[in-house]
């Protein structure tokens, strides 16, 4: 399980944290002629090797680099302006399937409770924390892109990237509350944000903008809740027990 978490962590860091938007735009414009496409794939391989820290793992790392290049190139070649969300989902699913296949081939895991080890927790929490930052922000942005208002009324000066960091902080807080079994705090956080955020929106008299922000907020909370519940299930060995029952 630790290997799979390391592979996912390397993917999240390489695909979201270490890939500027300028690289994405260049890949979409130049496609296979973009040096950033090759550099991005190589970063996945290097970071994978650094996290796994096993020189014998180089063949699977090469597989990850090559498949990542092919998947990303296919995405930028075939996606259109109106299909970007669909291709983003397909792209990420294919990457995760490759990582799962590499992990299964390398470790041949036995789906039983002993399959999870005590020292997995640190990597598990790091992976969850990384996902709740830029990856979750980008996923939410893509999911609600179809509802983005054509015009957004001015609500006063705003700090650069303030909304993004507010979303990250609120997801961290939701995650911490759920992991510690303080569900009531999640409701308090949602109510507190509603007082501040929707109070401003009321003055704008813009129903579309209010609904847009509401969808984004609820999606942000839902993502954090889903991640926290999944992590709790892994910590309690619920997933391997369920898999053991299913495979009986």
PDB file of C-alpha atoms in Angstrom:
ATOM      1  CA  UNK A   1       0.000   0.000   0.000  1.00  0.00           C
ATOM      2  CA  UNK A   2       2.884   2.364   0.767  1.00  0.00           C
ATOM      3  CA  UNK A   3       4.185   2.010  -2.794  1.00  0.00           C
ATOM      4  CA  UNK A   4       0.778   2.906  -4.268  1.00  0.00           C
ATOM      5  CA  UNK A   5       0.521   5.963  -2.014  1.00  0.00           C
ATOM      6  CA  UNK A   6       4.007   7.070  -3.080  1.00  0.00           C
ATOM      7  CA  UNK A   7       3.078   6.697  -6.746  1.00  0.00           C
ATOM      8  CA  UNK A   8      -0.099   8.744  -6.257  1.00  0.00           C
ATOM      9  CA  UNK A   9       1.806  11.366  -4.263  1.00  0.00           C
ATOM     10  CA  UNK A  10       4.419  11.643  -7.029  1.00  0.00           C
ATOM     11  CA  UNK A  11       1.595  12.055  -9.555  1.00  0.00           C
ATOM     12  CA  UNK A  12      -0.157  14.780  -7.553  1.00  0.00           C
ATOM     13  CA  UNK A  13       3.073  16.706  -7.015  1.00  0.00           C
ATOM     14  CA  UNK A  14       4.169  16.425 -10.649  1.00  0.00           C
ATOM     15  CA  UNK A  15       0.799  17.000 -12.320  1.00  0.00           C
ATOM     16  CA  UNK A  16      -0.538  19.806 -10.127  1.00  0.00           C
ATOM     17  CA  UNK A  17       2.072  21.342  -7.829  1.00  0.00           C
ATOM     18  CA  UNK A  18       5.128  21.316 -10.140  1.00  0.00           C
ATOM     19  CA  UNK A  19       3.317  22.056 -13.425  1.00  0.00           C
ATOM     20  CA  UNK A  20       2.665  25.786 -13.981  1.00  0.00           C
ATOM     21  CA  UNK A  21      -0.308  26.873 -16.055  1.00  0.00           C
ATOM     22  CA  UNK A  22       2.132  28.265 -18.643  1.00  0.00           C
ATOM     23  CA  UNK A  23       3.338  24.707 -19.285  1.00  0.00           C
ATOM     24  CA  UNK A  24      -0.230  23.511 -19.796  1.00  0.00           C
ATOM     25  CA  UNK A  25      -0.945  26.312 -22.285  1.00  0.00           C
ATOM     26  CA  UNK A  26       2.276  25.598 -24.180  1.00  0.00           C
ATOM     27  CA  UNK A  27       1.473  21.870 -24.374  1.00  0.00           C
ATOM     28  CA  UNK A  28      -1.989  22.630 -25.732  1.00  0.00           C
ATOM     29  CA  UNK A  29      -0.583  25.012 -28.346  1.00  0.00           C
ATOM     30  CA  UNK A  30       2.570  23.170 -29.478  1.00  0.00           C
ATOM     31  CA  UNK A  31       1.515  19.610 -28.619  1.00  0.00           C
ATOM     32  CA  UNK A  32       4.351  17.160 -29.446  1.00  0.00           C
ATOM     33  CA  UNK A  33       6.631  20.106 -30.321  1.00  0.00           C
ATOM     34  CA  UNK A  34       6.456  21.403 -26.757  1.00  0.00           C
ATOM     35  CA  UNK A  35       9.617  20.753 -24.681  1.00  0.00           C
ATOM     36  CA  UNK A  36       7.433  21.123 -21.564  1.00  0.00           C
ATOM     37  CA  UNK A  37       5.540  17.954 -22.537  1.00  0.00           C
ATOM     38  CA  UNK A  38       8.732  15.898 -22.375  1.00  0.00           C
ATOM     39  CA  UNK A  39      10.040  17.708 -19.291  1.00  0.00           C
ATOM     40  CA  UNK A  40       6.735  17.160 -17.496  1.00  0.00           C
ATOM     41  CA  UNK A  41       6.820  13.411 -18.195  1.00  0.00           C
ATOM     42  CA  UNK A  42      10.448  13.197 -17.031  1.00  0.00           C
ATOM     43  CA  UNK A  43       9.594  14.990 -13.781  1.00  0.00           C
ATOM     44  CA  UNK A  44       7.073  12.228 -13.068  1.00  0.00           C
ATOM     45  CA  UNK A  45       9.794   9.604 -13.496  1.00  0.00           C
ATOM     46  CA  UNK A  46      12.403  11.425 -11.420  1.00  0.00           C
ATOM     47  CA  UNK A  47       9.997  12.189  -8.587  1.00  0.00           C
ATOM     48  CA  UNK A  48       8.721   8.598  -8.630  1.00  0.00           C
ATOM     49  CA  UNK A  49      12.260   7.261  -8.260  1.00  0.00           C
ATOM     50  CA  UNK A  50      13.026   9.730  -5.465  1.00  0.00           C
ATOM     51  CA  UNK A  51       9.934   8.774  -3.467  1.00  0.00           C
ATOM     52  CA  UNK A  52      10.253   5.020  -4.042  1.00  0.00           C
ATOM     53  CA  UNK A  53      14.023   5.196  -3.423  1.00  0.00           C
ATOM     54  CA  UNK A  54      14.767   1.843  -5.047  1.00  0.00           C
ATOM     55  CA  UNK A  55      17.096   1.728  -8.067  1.00  0.00           C
ATOM     56  CA  UNK A  56      15.547  -1.557  -9.220  1.00  0.00           C
ATOM     57  CA  UNK A  57      12.235   0.242  -9.711  1.00  0.00           C
ATOM     58  CA  UNK A  58      13.525   1.996 -12.850  1.00  0.00           C
ATOM     59  CA  UNK A  59      11.590  -0.192 -15.368  1.00  0.00           C
ATOM     60  CA  UNK A  60       8.167   0.695 -13.832  1.00  0.00           C
ATOM     61  CA  UNK A  61       9.318   4.330 -13.614  1.00  0.00           C
ATOM     62  CA  UNK A  62      10.054   4.276 -17.360  1.00  0.00           C
ATOM     63  CA  UNK A  63       6.586   2.823 -17.969  1.00  0.00           C
ATOM     64  CA  UNK A  64       5.076   5.681 -15.962  1.00  0.00           C
ATOM     65  CA  UNK A  65       7.063   8.282 -17.949  1.00  0.00           C
ATOM     66  CA  UNK A  66       6.165   6.821 -21.360  1.00  0.00           C
ATOM     67  CA  UNK A  67       2.475   6.269 -20.588  1.00  0.00           C
ATOM     68  CA  UNK A  68       2.180   9.728 -19.045  1.00  0.00           C
ATOM     69  CA  UNK A  69       3.629  11.257 -22.204  1.00  0.00           C
ATOM     70  CA  UNK A  70       1.272   9.276 -24.444  1.00  0.00           C
ATOM     71  CA  UNK A  71      -1.812  10.075 -22.328  1.00  0.00           C
ATOM     72  CA  UNK A  72      -0.995  13.791 -22.096  1.00  0.00           C
ATOM     73  CA  UNK A  73      -0.229  14.031 -25.817  1.00  0.00           C
ATOM     74  CA  UNK A  74      -3.495  12.274 -26.674  1.00  0.00           C
ATOM     75  CA  UNK A  75      -5.362  14.669 -24.411  1.00  0.00           C
ATOM     76  CA  UNK A  76      -3.973  17.860 -25.984  1.00  0.00           C
ATOM     77  CA  UNK A  77      -4.463  16.474 -29.500  1.00  0.00           C
ATOM     78  CA  UNK A  78      -8.054  15.356 -29.189  1.00  0.00           C
ATOM     79  CA  UNK A  79      -9.609  17.746 -26.670  1.00  0.00           C
ATOM     80  CA  UNK A  80     -11.657  20.707 -27.847  1.00  0.00           C
ATOM     81  CA  UNK A  81     -12.660  23.836 -25.984  1.00  0.00           C
ATOM     82  CA  UNK A  82     -16.021  22.320 -25.036  1.00  0.00           C
ATOM     83  CA  UNK A  83     -14.584  18.878 -24.110  1.00  0.00           C
ATOM     84  CA  UNK A  84     -11.764  19.959 -21.795  1.00  0.00           C
ATOM     85  CA  UNK A  85     -13.588  18.834 -18.668  1.00  0.00           C
ATOM     86  CA  UNK A  86     -14.291  15.405 -20.156  1.00  0.00           C
ATOM     87  CA  UNK A  87     -10.698  14.956 -21.288  1.00  0.00           C
ATOM     88  CA  UNK A  88      -9.344  16.112 -17.933  1.00  0.00           C
ATOM     89  CA  UNK A  89     -11.341  13.375 -16.187  1.00  0.00           C
ATOM     90  CA  UNK A  90     -10.282  10.754 -18.771  1.00  0.00           C
ATOM     91  CA  UNK A  91      -6.654  11.875 -18.482  1.00  0.00           C
ATOM     92  CA  UNK A  92      -6.581  11.563 -14.694  1.00  0.00           C
ATOM     93  CA  UNK A  93      -8.412   8.218 -14.691  1.00  0.00           C
ATOM     94  CA  UNK A  94      -5.922   6.767 -17.178  1.00  0.00           C
ATOM     95  CA  UNK A  95      -2.978   7.975 -15.093  1.00  0.00           C
ATOM     96  CA  UNK A  96      -4.424   6.420 -11.931  1.00  0.00           C
ATOM     97  CA  UNK A  97      -5.124   3.146 -13.763  1.00  0.00           C
ATOM     98  CA  UNK A  98      -1.487   3.032 -14.923  1.00  0.00           C
ATOM     99  CA  UNK A  99      -0.226   3.695 -11.393  1.00  0.00           C
ATOM    100  CA  UNK A 100      -2.522   1.014 -10.012  1.00  0.00           C
ATOM    101  CA  UNK A 101      -1.315  -1.444 -12.638  1.00  0.00           C
ATOM    102  CA  UNK A 102       2.347  -0.678 -11.940  1.00  0.00           C
ATOM    103  CA  UNK A 103       1.792  -1.100  -8.215  1.00  0.00           C
ATOM    104  CA  UNK A 104      -0.067  -4.381  -8.626  1.00  0.00           C
ATOM    105  CA  UNK A 105       2.530  -5.804 -11.028  1.00  0.00           C
ATOM    106  CA  UNK A 106       5.410  -4.802  -8.739  1.00  0.00           C
ATOM    107  CA  UNK A 107       4.013  -5.963  -5.402  1.00  0.00           C
ATOM    108  CA  UNK A 108       1.374  -8.588  -6.232  1.00  0.00           C
ATOM    109  CA  UNK A 109      -0.552  -7.581  -3.069  1.00  0.00           C
ATOM    110  CA  UNK A 110      -2.675  -9.918  -1.012  1.00  0.00           C
ATOM    111  CA  UNK A 111      -5.992  -8.192  -0.253  1.00  0.00           C
ATOM    112  CA  UNK A 112      -6.178  -8.958   3.437  1.00  0.00           C
ATOM    113  CA  UNK A 113      -5.993  -6.782   6.581  1.00  0.00           C
ATOM    114  CA  UNK A 114      -2.257  -7.495   6.975  1.00  0.00           C
ATOM    115  CA  UNK A 115      -1.788  -5.933   3.529  1.00  0.00           C
ATOM    116  CA  UNK A 116      -1.819  -2.526   5.298  1.00  0.00           C
ATOM    117  CA  UNK A 117       1.160  -1.633   7.474  1.00  0.00           C
ATOM    118  CA  UNK A 118       1.360   0.747  10.420  1.00  0.00           C
ATOM    119  CA  UNK A 119       3.994   2.982   8.804  1.00  0.00           C
ATOM    120  CA  UNK A 120       1.681   3.841   5.926  1.00  0.00           C
ATOM    121  CA  UNK A 121      -0.048   6.595   7.894  1.00  0.00           C
ATOM    122  CA  UNK A 122       2.471   9.383   7.271  1.00  0.00           C
ATOM    123  CA  UNK A 123       2.406   8.927   3.492  1.00  0.00           C
ATOM    124  CA  UNK A 124      -1.383   8.534   3.594  1.00  0.00           C
ATOM    125  CA  UNK A 125      -1.842  11.894   5.334  1.00  0.00           C
ATOM    126  CA  UNK A 126       0.716  13.633   3.095  1.00  0.00           C
ATOM    127  CA  UNK A 127      -1.029  12.316  -0.029  1.00  0.00           C
ATOM    128  CA  UNK A 128      -4.428  13.456   1.255  1.00  0.00           C
ATOM    129  CA  UNK A 129      -3.036  16.886   2.189  1.00  0.00           C
ATOM    130  CA  UNK A 130      -1.439  17.390  -1.233  1.00  0.00           C
ATOM    131  CA  UNK A 131      -4.668  16.367  -2.990  1.00  0.00           C
ATOM    132  CA  UNK A 132      -6.674  18.905  -0.971  1.00  0.00           C
ATOM    133  CA  UNK A 133      -4.486  21.781  -2.251  1.00  0.00           C
ATOM    134  CA  UNK A 134      -4.071  22.570  -5.955  1.00  0.00           C
ATOM    135  CA  UNK A 135      -5.432  19.230  -7.326  1.00  0.00           C
ATOM    136  CA  UNK A 136      -8.781  19.684  -5.561  1.00  0.00           C
ATOM    137  CA  UNK A 137      -8.901  23.380  -6.538  1.00  0.00           C
ATOM    138  CA  UNK A 138      -8.343  22.554 -10.202  1.00  0.00           C
ATOM    139  CA  UNK A 139     -10.893  19.723 -10.178  1.00  0.00           C
ATOM    140  CA  UNK A 140     -13.536  22.002  -8.620  1.00  0.00           C
ATOM    141  CA  UNK A 141     -12.697  24.786 -11.079  1.00  0.00           C
ATOM    142  CA  UNK A 142     -13.148  22.437 -14.037  1.00  0.00           C
ATOM    143  CA  UNK A 143     -16.367  20.915 -12.683  1.00  0.00           C
ATOM    144  CA  UNK A 144     -18.054  24.294 -12.215  1.00  0.00           C
ATOM    145  CA  UNK A 145     -16.607  25.924 -15.352  1.00  0.00           C
ATOM    146  CA  UNK A 146     -19.851  25.439 -17.269  1.00  0.00           C
ATOM    147  CA  UNK A 147     -21.655  27.647 -14.750  1.00  0.00           C
ATOM    148  CA  UNK A 148     -19.117  30.480 -14.635  1.00  0.00           C
ATOM    149  CA  UNK A 149     -21.091  33.746 -14.924  1.00  0.00           C
ATOM    150  CA  UNK A 150     -20.406  35.767 -18.076  1.00  0.00           C
ATOM    151  CA  UNK A 151     -20.017  38.902 -15.998  1.00  0.00           C
ATOM    152  CA  UNK A 152     -19.032  39.090 -12.351  1.00  0.00           C
ATOM    153  CA  UNK A 153     -20.025  42.293 -10.580  1.00  0.00           C
ATOM    154  CA  UNK A 154     -17.318  44.119  -8.667  1.00  0.00           C
ATOM    155  CA  UNK A 155     -17.575  43.411  -4.958  1.00  0.00           C
ATOM    156  CA  UNK A 156     -14.588  45.491  -3.972  1.00  0.00           C
ATOM    157  CA  UNK A 157     -10.843  44.879  -4.080  1.00  0.00           C
ATOM    158  CA  UNK A 158      -9.779  41.269  -3.571  1.00  0.00           C
ATOM    159  CA  UNK A 159      -6.439  39.814  -2.478  1.00  0.00           C
ATOM    160  CA  UNK A 160      -4.564  37.862  -5.198  1.00  0.00           C
ATOM    161  CA  UNK A 161      -5.515  34.144  -5.108  1.00  0.00           C
ATOM    162  CA  UNK A 162      -7.452  34.742  -1.875  1.00  0.00           C
ATOM    163  CA  UNK A 163     -10.346  32.517  -2.970  1.00  0.00           C
ATOM    164  CA  UNK A 164      -7.978  29.667  -3.821  1.00  0.00           C
ATOM    165  CA  UNK A 165      -6.254  29.744  -0.431  1.00  0.00           C
ATOM    166  CA  UNK A 166      -9.560  30.101   1.416  1.00  0.00           C
ATOM    167  CA  UNK A 167     -10.736  26.935  -0.335  1.00  0.00           C
ATOM    168  CA  UNK A 168      -7.551  25.063   0.578  1.00  0.00           C
ATOM    169  CA  UNK A 169      -7.776  26.121   4.224  1.00  0.00           C
ATOM    170  CA  UNK A 170     -11.445  25.187   4.503  1.00  0.00           C
ATOM    171  CA  UNK A 171     -10.743  21.729   3.032  1.00  0.00           C
ATOM    172  CA  UNK A 172      -7.892  21.217   5.488  1.00  0.00           C
ATOM    173  CA  UNK A 173     -10.166  22.181   8.383  1.00  0.00           C
ATOM    174  CA  UNK A 174     -12.971  19.880   7.207  1.00  0.00           C
ATOM    175  CA  UNK A 175     -10.464  17.046   6.814  1.00  0.00           C
ATOM    176  CA  UNK A 176      -9.066  17.572  10.331  1.00  0.00           C
ATOM    177  CA  UNK A 177     -12.538  17.824  11.874  1.00  0.00           C
ATOM    178  CA  UNK A 178     -13.787  14.600  10.261  1.00  0.00           C
ATOM    179  CA  UNK A 179     -10.614  12.629  11.022  1.00  0.00           C
ATOM    180  CA  UNK A 180     -11.011  13.639  14.673  1.00  0.00           C
ATOM    181  CA  UNK A 181     -14.740  12.801  14.582  1.00  0.00           C
ATOM    182  CA  UNK A 182     -15.902  16.391  15.136  1.00  0.00           C
ATOM    183  CA  UNK A 183     -18.652  16.535  12.527  1.00  0.00           C
ATOM    184  CA  UNK A 184     -20.411  19.382  14.311  1.00  0.00           C
ATOM    185  CA  UNK A 185     -17.409  21.619  13.578  1.00  0.00           C
ATOM    186  CA  UNK A 186     -17.931  21.074   9.835  1.00  0.00           C
ATOM    187  CA  UNK A 187     -21.441  22.515  10.128  1.00  0.00           C
ATOM    188  CA  UNK A 188     -20.110  25.451  12.130  1.00  0.00           C
ATOM    189  CA  UNK A 189     -17.438  26.132   9.478  1.00  0.00           C
ATOM    190  CA  UNK A 190     -19.999  26.045   6.662  1.00  0.00           C
ATOM    191  CA  UNK A 191     -22.310  28.389   8.579  1.00  0.00           C
ATOM    192  CA  UNK A 192     -19.456  30.795   9.347  1.00  0.00           C
ATOM    193  CA  UNK A 193     -18.390  30.941   5.706  1.00  0.00           C
ATOM    194  CA  UNK A 194     -21.987  31.489   4.631  1.00  0.00           C
ATOM    195  CA  UNK A 195     -22.318  34.508   6.926  1.00  0.00           C
ATOM    196  CA  UNK A 196     -19.245  36.213   5.467  1.00  0.00           C
ATOM    197  CA  UNK A 197     -19.416  35.093   1.845  1.00  0.00           C
ATOM    198  CA  UNK A 198     -23.096  35.186   1.061  1.00  0.00           C
ATOM    199  CA  UNK A 199     -23.573  38.416   2.985  1.00  0.00           C
ATOM    200  CA  UNK A 200     -21.412  40.131   0.364  1.00  0.00           C
ATOM    201  CA  UNK A 201     -23.174  38.383  -2.504  1.00  0.00           C
ATOM    202  CA  UNK A 202     -26.559  39.575  -1.262  1.00  0.00           C
ATOM    203  CA  UNK A 203     -25.492  43.136  -1.946  1.00  0.00           C
ATOM    204  CA  UNK A 204     -24.617  42.267  -5.560  1.00  0.00           C
ATOM    205  CA  UNK A 205     -28.188  41.183  -6.354  1.00  0.00           C
ATOM    206  CA  UNK A 206     -26.731  38.651  -8.781  1.00  0.00           C
ATOM    207  CA  UNK A 207     -28.515  35.300  -8.503  1.00  0.00           C
ATOM    208  CA  UNK A 208     -26.190  33.537 -10.962  1.00  0.00           C
ATOM    209  CA  UNK A 209     -23.088  34.582  -9.047  1.00  0.00           C
ATOM    210  CA  UNK A 210     -24.645  33.495  -5.748  1.00  0.00           C
ATOM    211  CA  UNK A 211     -25.518  30.071  -7.155  1.00  0.00           C
ATOM    212  CA  UNK A 212     -22.032  29.761  -8.706  1.00  0.00           C
ATOM    213  CA  UNK A 213     -20.297  30.448  -5.385  1.00  0.00           C
ATOM    214  CA  UNK A 214     -22.700  28.114  -3.564  1.00  0.00           C
ATOM    215  CA  UNK A 215     -21.923  25.252  -5.957  1.00  0.00           C
ATOM    216  CA  UNK A 216     -18.189  25.845  -5.561  1.00  0.00           C
ATOM    217  CA  UNK A 217     -18.430  25.954  -1.779  1.00  0.00           C
ATOM    218  CA  UNK A 218     -20.488  22.774  -1.518  1.00  0.00           C
ATOM    219  CA  UNK A 219     -18.167  20.969  -3.932  1.00  0.00           C
ATOM    220  CA  UNK A 220     -15.146  22.053  -1.898  1.00  0.00           C
ATOM    221  CA  UNK A 221     -16.711  20.738   1.308  1.00  0.00           C
ATOM    222  CA  UNK A 222     -17.827  17.528  -0.435  1.00  0.00           C
ATOM    223  CA  UNK A 223     -14.325  16.807  -1.744  1.00  0.00           C
ATOM    224  CA  UNK A 224     -12.807  17.320   1.712  1.00  0.00           C
ATOM    225  CA  UNK A 225     -15.472  15.108   3.310  1.00  0.00           C
ATOM    226  CA  UNK A 226     -14.922  12.350   0.732  1.00  0.00           C
ATOM    227  CA  UNK A 227     -11.150  12.382   1.247  1.00  0.00           C
ATOM    228  CA  UNK A 228     -11.496  12.362   5.038  1.00  0.00           C
ATOM    229  CA  UNK A 229     -13.966   9.462   4.958  1.00  0.00           C
ATOM    230  CA  UNK A 230     -11.699   7.500   2.605  1.00  0.00           C
ATOM    231  CA  UNK A 231      -8.649   8.089   4.821  1.00  0.00           C
ATOM    232  CA  UNK A 232     -10.635   7.058   7.900  1.00  0.00           C
ATOM    233  CA  UNK A 233     -11.712   3.868   6.139  1.00  0.00           C
ATOM    234  CA  UNK A 234      -8.095   3.051   5.255  1.00  0.00           C
ATOM    235  CA  UNK A 235      -6.902   3.750   8.798  1.00  0.00           C
ATOM    236  CA  UNK A 236      -9.588   1.433  10.180  1.00  0.00           C
ATOM    237  CA  UNK A 237      -8.742  -1.310   7.648  1.00  0.00           C
ATOM    238  CA  UNK A 238     -12.289  -1.093   6.305  1.00  0.00           C
ATOM    239  CA  UNK A 239     -11.234  -1.272   2.640  1.00  0.00           C
ATOM    240  CA  UNK A 240      -9.173  -4.509   2.787  1.00  0.00           C
ATOM    241  CA  UNK A 241     -11.886  -6.133   4.908  1.00  0.00           C
ATOM    242  CA  UNK A 242     -14.480  -5.149   2.317  1.00  0.00           C
ATOM    243  CA  UNK A 243     -12.295  -6.451  -0.518  1.00  0.00           C
ATOM    244  CA  UNK A 244     -11.796  -9.708   1.362  1.00  0.00           C
ATOM    245  CA  UNK A 245     -15.574 -10.133   1.627  1.00  0.00           C
ATOM    246  CA  UNK A 246     -16.119  -9.278  -2.040  1.00  0.00           C
ATOM    247  CA  UNK A 247     -13.481 -11.766  -3.217  1.00  0.00           C
ATOM    248  CA  UNK A 248     -14.917 -14.637  -1.176  1.00  0.00           C
TER     249      UNK A 248
END
